[in-house]
Coordinates of C-alpha atoms in Angstrom, one line a residue:
M201 CA -53.2 -11.0 -50.4
E202 CA -53.2 -7.7 -52.4
A203 CA -53.2 -5.8 -49.1
I204 CA -49.9 -7.3 -48.1
K205 CA -48.4 -6.6 -51.5
R206 CA -49.5 -3.0 -51.3
M207 CA -48.2 -2.7 -47.8
G208 CA -44.6 -2.8 -49.0
V209 CA -45.2 0.0 -51.5
L210 CA -46.9 2.1 -48.8
Y211 CA -43.8 1.9 -46.6
G212 CA -41.9 3.6 -49.5
K213 CA -44.6 6.2 -50.0
L214 CA -44.4 7.1 -46.3
G215 CA -40.7 7.6 -46.6
L216 CA -39.9 4.9 -44.0
A217 CA -36.5 3.4 -44.5
T218 CA -37.6 0.0 -43.1
Q219 CA -35.6 -3.1 -44.0
A220 CA -37.2 -5.7 -46.3
A221 CA -36.9 -8.3 -43.6
L222 CA -38.8 -6.2 -41.1
I223 CA -41.5 -5.4 -43.7
E224 CA -41.9 -9.1 -44.2
A225 CA -42.3 -9.6 -40.5
R226 CA -44.8 -6.8 -40.3
G227 CA -46.7 -8.5 -43.1
Q228 CA -46.9 -11.8 -41.1
G229 CA -48.1 -9.8 -38.2
V230 CA -50.8 -8.2 -40.3
L231 CA -52.0 -11.6 -41.5
A232 CA -52.0 -13.0 -38.0
A233 CA -53.9 -10.1 -36.7
S234 CA -56.5 -10.1 -39.5
E235 CA -57.2 -13.8 -38.8
S236 CA -57.5 -13.4 -35.0
I237 CA -59.1 -10.0 -34.2
S238 CA -62.8 -9.7 -33.6
A239 CA -65.5 -7.0 -34.0
E240 CA -64.6 -5.4 -30.6
H241 CA -61.2 -4.3 -32.1
V242 CA -62.9 -2.4 -35.0
P243 CA -63.3 1.1 -33.5
G244 CA -59.7 1.2 -32.3
L245 CA -58.3 0.0 -35.6
V246 CA -60.4 2.5 -37.6
S247 CA -59.3 5.3 -35.3
C248 CA -55.7 4.4 -35.7
A249 CA -55.9 4.1 -39.5
L250 CA -57.6 7.5 -39.8
G251 CA -55.4 9.1 -37.1
L252 CA -58.3 10.0 -34.9
K253 CA -58.1 11.0 -31.2
G254 CA -59.9 9.4 -28.3
M255 CA -59.4 5.7 -29.2
E256 CA -56.4 3.5 -29.8
A257 CA -55.9 0.1 -31.2
D258 CA -56.2 -2.6 -28.5
E259 CA -52.9 -3.8 -27.0
K260 CA -53.7 -7.3 -28.2
F261 CA -53.4 -6.0 -31.8
W262 CA -49.8 -4.9 -31.3
T263 CA -48.8 -8.3 -29.8
F264 CA -49.1 -9.9 -33.2
F265 CA -46.2 -7.7 -34.3
S266 CA -44.0 -7.9 -31.2
E267 CA -44.3 -11.7 -31.3
K268 CA -42.8 -11.7 -34.8
D269 CA -40.2 -9.0 -33.9
P270 CA -39.1 -8.7 -30.3
T271 CA -37.6 -5.2 -31.1
F272 CA -41.0 -3.9 -32.2
D273 CA -41.3 -0.3 -30.8
V274 CA -44.0 1.4 -33.0
A275 CA -46.0 3.9 -31.0
P276 CA -49.8 4.0 -31.6
Q277 CA -49.5 7.6 -32.9
D278 CA -46.8 6.8 -35.5
K279 CA -47.5 6.8 -39.2
E280 CA -46.3 3.2 -39.3
A281 CA -49.0 2.3 -36.7
A282 CA -51.6 3.8 -39.0
L283 CA -50.2 1.8 -41.9
L284 CA -50.3 -1.5 -40.0
A285 CA -53.9 -0.8 -38.9
A286 CA -54.9 0.1 -42.5
S287 CA -53.3 -3.0 -43.9
T288 CA -55.0 -5.2 -41.3
I289 CA -58.4 -3.6 -42.2
A290 CA -57.7 -4.2 -45.9
C291 CA -56.9 -7.8 -45.2
C292 CA -60.1 -8.3 -43.3
L293 CA -62.2 -6.7 -46.0
E294 CA -60.4 -8.7 -48.7
A295 CA -61.0 -12.0 -46.8
K296 CA -64.6 -11.0 -46.1
C297 CA -64.3 -11.6 -42.4
N298 CA -67.5 -12.2 -40.4
F299 CA -67.6 -8.6 -39.2
A300 CA -66.7 -7.0 -42.6
D301 CA -70.1 -5.2 -42.8
Y302 CA -69.5 -3.6 -39.5
L303 CA -65.9 -2.8 -40.3
S304 CA -66.7 -1.1 -43.7
L305 CA -69.6 0.8 -42.1
C306 CA -67.4 2.1 -39.3
L307 CA -64.6 3.2 -41.7
V308 CA -66.9 4.9 -44.2
T309 CA -68.8 6.7 -41.4
A310 CA -65.7 7.8 -39.5
S311 CA -64.1 9.1 -42.8
F312 CA -66.9 11.8 -42.9
G313 CA -67.4 11.5 -46.7
G314 CA -63.6 11.3 -47.3
V315 CA -62.8 14.5 -45.4
R316 CA -60.8 12.4 -43.0
P317 CA -58.8 9.9 -45.2
A318 CA -56.6 7.1 -44.0
V319 CA -53.2 8.3 -42.9
A320 CA -51.1 5.8 -44.8
D321 CA -53.3 4.1 -47.4
G322 CA -55.1 6.2 -50.0
E323 CA -57.1 3.2 -51.3
L324 CA -58.5 2.0 -48.0
L325 CA -61.6 4.1 -48.1
S326 CA -62.4 3.0 -51.6
L327 CA -62.1 -0.6 -50.5
A328 CA -64.5 0.0 -47.6
E329 CA -67.0 1.8 -49.8
H330 CA -67.1 -1.1 -52.2
A331 CA -67.4 -3.6 -49.3
L332 CA -70.3 -1.6 -47.8
A333 CA -72.1 -1.4 -51.2
A334 CA -71.6 -5.1 -51.7
A335 CA -73.1 -5.9 -48.3
Q336 CA -76.0 -3.6 -48.9
S337 CA -76.7 -5.2 -52.3
A338 CA -76.4 -8.7 -50.9
S339 CA -79.4 -8.1 -48.7
N340 CA -81.5 -7.7 -51.9
E341 CA -80.9 -11.2 -53.2
V342 CA -84.0 -13.2 -54.2
P343 CA -84.3 -16.7 -52.8
K344 CA -83.1 -19.4 -55.2
D345 CA -85.3 -22.2 -56.6
R346 CA -85.8 -25.1 -54.2
T347 CA -84.7 -28.6 -55.2
Y348 CA -86.4 -31.9 -54.5
S349 CA -84.7 -34.3 -52.1
K350 CA -84.9 -37.7 -53.8
Q351 CA -85.3 -40.9 -51.8
P352 CA -81.8 -42.2 -50.8
S353 CA -80.7 -45.5 -52.3
A354 CA -80.5 -47.0 -48.8
L355 CA -84.3 -46.5 -48.4
T356 CA -85.1 -47.8 -51.8
D357 CA -82.9 -50.9 -51.2
S358 CA -84.6 -51.5 -47.8
L359 CA -88.1 -51.3 -49.4
E360 CA -87.1 -53.7 -52.2
N361 CA -85.7 -56.2 -49.6
L362 CA -88.9 -56.1 -47.7
A363 CA -90.8 -56.9 -50.9
Q364 CA -88.7 -60.1 -51.6
P365 CA -90.5 -63.5 -51.2
A366 CA -87.9 -64.5 -48.6
A367 CA -89.0 -61.6 -46.4
R368 CA -92.7 -62.6 -46.7
Q369 CA -92.1 -66.3 -46.1
Q370 CA -89.7 -66.0 -43.1
P371 CA -91.0 -63.7 -40.3
A372 CA -87.6 -63.2 -38.9
N373 CA -86.2 -61.9 -42.2
G374 CA -89.4 -59.8 -42.7
I375 CA -89.1 -58.1 -39.3
Q376 CA -85.4 -57.4 -39.9
H377 CA -86.0 -55.8 -43.3
A378 CA -89.0 -53.9 -42.0
H379 CA -86.9 -52.5 -39.2
A380 CA -84.2 -51.4 -41.6
A381 CA -86.8 -49.8 -44.0
L382 CA -88.5 -47.9 -41.1
A383 CA -85.1 -46.6 -39.9
E384 CA -84.2 -45.4 -43.4
L385 CA -87.7 -43.9 -43.8
A386 CA -87.4 -42.0 -40.5
T387 CA -84.0 -40.6 -41.5
Y388 CA -85.4 -39.5 -44.8
A389 CA -88.5 -37.9 -43.3
E390 CA -86.4 -36.0 -40.8
A391 CA -84.0 -34.7 -43.5
S392 CA -87.0 -33.7 -45.6
A393 CA -88.6 -31.9 -42.7
L394 CA -85.4 -30.0 -41.9
A395 CA -85.0 -29.0 -45.6
A396 CA -88.6 -27.9 -45.7
A397 CA -88.1 -25.8 -42.5
R398 CA -85.0 -24.1 -44.0
N399 CA -86.9 -23.4 -47.2
D400 CA -89.8 -22.0 -45.3
N401 CA -87.5 -19.8 -43.2
A402 CA -85.8 -18.5 -46.3
I403 CA -89.1 -17.5 -47.8
L404 CA -90.4 -16.0 -44.5
A405 CA -87.1 -14.0 -44.2
Y406 CA -87.6 -12.7 -47.8
L407 CA -91.3 -11.8 -47.1
R408 CA -90.2 -9.9 -43.9
K409 CA -87.6 -8.0 -45.9
L410 CA -90.3 -7.1 -48.5
E411 CA -92.6 -6.0 -45.8
S412 CA -89.8 -3.9 -44.3
E413 CA -89.1 -2.3 -47.7
M414 CA -92.7 -1.6 -48.2
R415 CA -92.9 0.2 -44.8
V416 CA -89.9 2.3 -45.9
Y417 CA -91.6 3.0 -49.2
W418 CA -94.7 4.3 -47.5
W419 CA -92.6 6.3 -45.0
V420 CA -90.7 8.0 -47.8
N421 CA -93.9 8.5 -49.9
S422 CA -95.8 10.1 -46.9
G423 CA -93.0 12.4 -45.9
W424 CA -94.2 12.0 -42.4
S425 CA -92.1 11.9 -39.2
I426 CA -93.2 9.1 -37.0
D427 CA -91.3 10.4 -34.0
T428 CA -92.9 13.9 -34.0
G429 CA -96.2 13.2 -35.8
K430 CA -95.5 16.0 -38.2
P431 CA -94.5 16.2 -41.9
F432 CA -90.8 16.6 -42.5
A433 CA -91.5 19.6 -44.7
S434 CA -92.7 21.5 -41.6
F435 CA -89.2 21.4 -40.1
P436 CA -86.1 23.4 -41.1
P437 CA -84.0 21.5 -43.6
I438 CA -81.2 20.4 -41.2
E439 CA -83.6 19.4 -38.5
A440 CA -85.6 17.4 -41.0
A441 CA -82.4 15.8 -42.2
V442 CA -81.4 14.6 -38.7
L443 CA -84.9 13.4 -37.9
A444 CA -85.3 11.5 -41.2
A445 CA -81.8 9.9 -40.8
K446 CA -82.6 8.7 -37.3
E447 CA -86.0 7.2 -38.3
L448 CA -84.6 5.5 -41.5
A449 CA -81.7 4.0 -39.6
E450 CA -84.2 2.4 -37.1
K451 CA -86.0 0.8 -40.1
S452 CA -82.8 -0.9 -41.3
A453 CA -82.7 -4.6 -40.6
T454 CA -79.0 -5.1 -41.4
T455 CA -75.8 -3.6 -40.1
A456 CA -74.8 -2.3 -43.5
G457 CA -78.1 -0.5 -44.0
L458 CA -79.8 0.3 -47.3
F459 CA -78.0 0.8 -50.6
A460 CA -80.7 3.3 -51.6
A461 CA -80.5 5.3 -48.4
P462 CA -79.0 8.5 -49.9
A463 CA -81.8 8.6 -52.6
L464 CA -84.5 7.8 -50.0
L465 CA -83.3 10.6 -47.7
A466 CA -83.1 13.0 -50.6
M467 CA -86.7 12.3 -51.6
V468 CA -87.9 12.9 -48.0
L469 CA -86.0 16.2 -47.8
E470 CA -87.1 17.5 -51.2
K471 CA -90.8 16.6 -50.6
G472 CA -92.8 19.8 -50.1
R473 CA -89.8 22.1 -50.4
P474 CA -89.6 24.6 -53.3
R475 CA -85.8 24.6 -53.8
K476 CA -82.6 23.0 -52.6
E477 CA -81.1 24.6 -49.5
K478 CA -77.6 26.1 -49.5
P479 CA -74.9 24.4 -47.4
L480 CA -74.4 25.4 -43.8
S481 CA -71.3 25.2 -41.7
I482 CA -71.0 22.3 -39.2
A483 CA -71.3 24.9 -36.5
E484 CA -74.7 26.1 -37.8
A485 CA -75.9 22.6 -38.5
A486 CA -75.2 21.5 -35.0
T487 CA -77.5 24.0 -33.4
A488 CA -80.3 23.8 -36.0
P489 CA -82.3 20.8 -34.7
N490 CA -84.4 21.0 -31.5
R491 CA -82.1 21.2 -28.5
K492 CA -84.2 18.9 -26.3
W493 CA -84.1 16.2 -29.0
R494 CA -80.3 16.6 -29.3
Q495 CA -79.8 16.3 -25.6
T496 CA -81.9 13.1 -25.5
H497 CA -80.3 11.4 -28.5
C498 CA -76.8 12.8 -28.9
A499 CA -75.4 14.4 -25.7
A500 CA -74.4 11.1 -24.0
V501 CA -72.7 9.8 -27.2
A502 CA -70.6 13.0 -27.4
Q503 CA -69.0 12.1 -24.0
T504 CA -67.9 8.6 -25.0
A505 CA -64.7 7.3 -26.5
V506 CA -66.4 6.7 -29.9
A507 CA -67.2 10.4 -30.2
S508 CA -64.6 10.9 -32.9
L509 CA -66.1 8.2 -35.1
V510 CA -69.5 10.0 -35.2
P511 CA -68.7 13.7 -35.8
I512 CA -72.2 15.0 -36.6
T513 CA -73.8 13.3 -33.6
T514 CA -70.9 14.6 -31.5
A515 CA -71.4 18.1 -32.7
L516 CA -75.2 17.9 -32.0
G517 CA -74.5 16.5 -28.5
L518 CA -71.8 19.0 -27.5
A519 CA -73.8 22.0 -28.7
A520 CA -76.9 20.8 -26.8
A521 CA -74.9 20.1 -23.6
S522 CA -73.6 23.7 -23.8
D523 CA -77.0 25.2 -24.4
D524 CA -75.8 26.2 -27.9
A525 CA -73.2 28.6 -26.4
S526 CA -70.0 28.6 -28.5
D527 CA -67.8 27.1 -25.7
W528 CA -68.4 23.6 -27.2
Q529 CA -66.7 24.4 -30.5
P530 CA -63.0 24.1 -29.5
R531 CA -63.6 20.8 -27.9
F532 CA -65.4 19.5 -31.1
E533 CA -62.4 20.5 -33.2
R534 CA -60.0 18.9 -30.8
V535 CA -61.9 15.6 -30.6
T536 CA -62.8 15.2 -34.3
G537 CA -60.0 17.1 -36.1
L538 CA -62.7 18.8 -38.2
S539 CA -63.2 22.5 -38.9
L540 CA -66.5 23.8 -37.8
A541 CA -66.4 26.1 -40.9
T542 CA -66.7 23.0 -43.1
G543 CA -69.8 23.4 -45.4
I544 CA -72.4 20.6 -45.3
T545 CA -75.8 20.3 -47.1
P546 CA -78.9 18.8 -45.5
E547 CA -78.5 15.8 -47.8
Q548 CA -75.0 15.2 -46.5
V549 CA -76.1 15.7 -42.9
A550 CA -78.9 13.1 -43.5
I551 CA -76.6 10.3 -44.9
Q552 CA -73.9 11.0 -42.4
V553 CA -76.3 10.8 -39.4
Y554 CA -77.9 7.7 -41.0
R555 CA -74.6 6.0 -41.0
E556 CA -73.7 7.2 -37.6
R557 CA -77.0 5.8 -36.1
L558 CA -76.3 2.5 -37.8
L559 CA -72.8 2.4 -36.4
L560 CA -74.0 3.4 -32.9
S561 CA -76.5 0.6 -33.0
A562 CA -73.9 -1.9 -34.1
L563 CA -71.5 -0.7 -31.3
D564 CA -74.3 -1.4 -28.7
E565 CA -74.7 -5.1 -29.9

């Protein structure tokens, strides 16, 4: 795998004087981990790869390395731990594991637009962004043309045997051939029915997707907030961004979300507004939306172990829990590692909150 090849180079870039034999053993551990871990390990791995606080990679993850090297003593906070976590994530994405959509979404969301890059692998975020885009594009595939299931030769032969003079003249032979023909016919009929059901389900799934997309289209075109019953243009830009992101995320039928989400959110925010708004700091953005809404939808999340993975939701929740007094700010910076002075536009708030809502929904599954 390319991820394993790159891992050896990354050891050198980190300035780690690790012996080649140990690096090879670490590579075997990475491969073993990537083949065995499940979706429940994703938040911890992403946190480790990005050097975030609040979560650590599961102990089971480290056993894949200690089994290969009894002297393994890498601490979860070490740069080498971040390297191993990043290499495992890269292997999973490269192999397109069954939770790759969730993994790429988690990494892209937690990186906060690249503000929080991977500690040891500068290419990891790019890999995740490509994987997420591929997953979003895959949901737009049109059903393929259906093929006709021809009669199997066994059924044709049975029918021909039943038509032979010997079958008509000798009842015993006729009954035997009729039984064989009916058995083959039943098998063929059942197989055809199953194929028809699969085809019908594929078409129905496509129609449901088109219906969902049409609902999103009308939602964007109307510029109307379903939750509040008011136009988005009637809210301040940041509040509109948060509301729109939450509502669009609830309309996404897949884990990866919509490829066009950034454009759709931009259209909603621009509708009915005379000009683009200037960026605000995270501190200002966190107190802009309605406090009661923030308490309902964000405050609980800000107290959980995944708070560092969803920084805007955490900022909204912490500020609301503190009644927008400034005492929440040091805790935010401690938990997320982000500066509250960081500038952010309404469009950036919208796409970040959109991804965070998708991620939180996936975490609950």
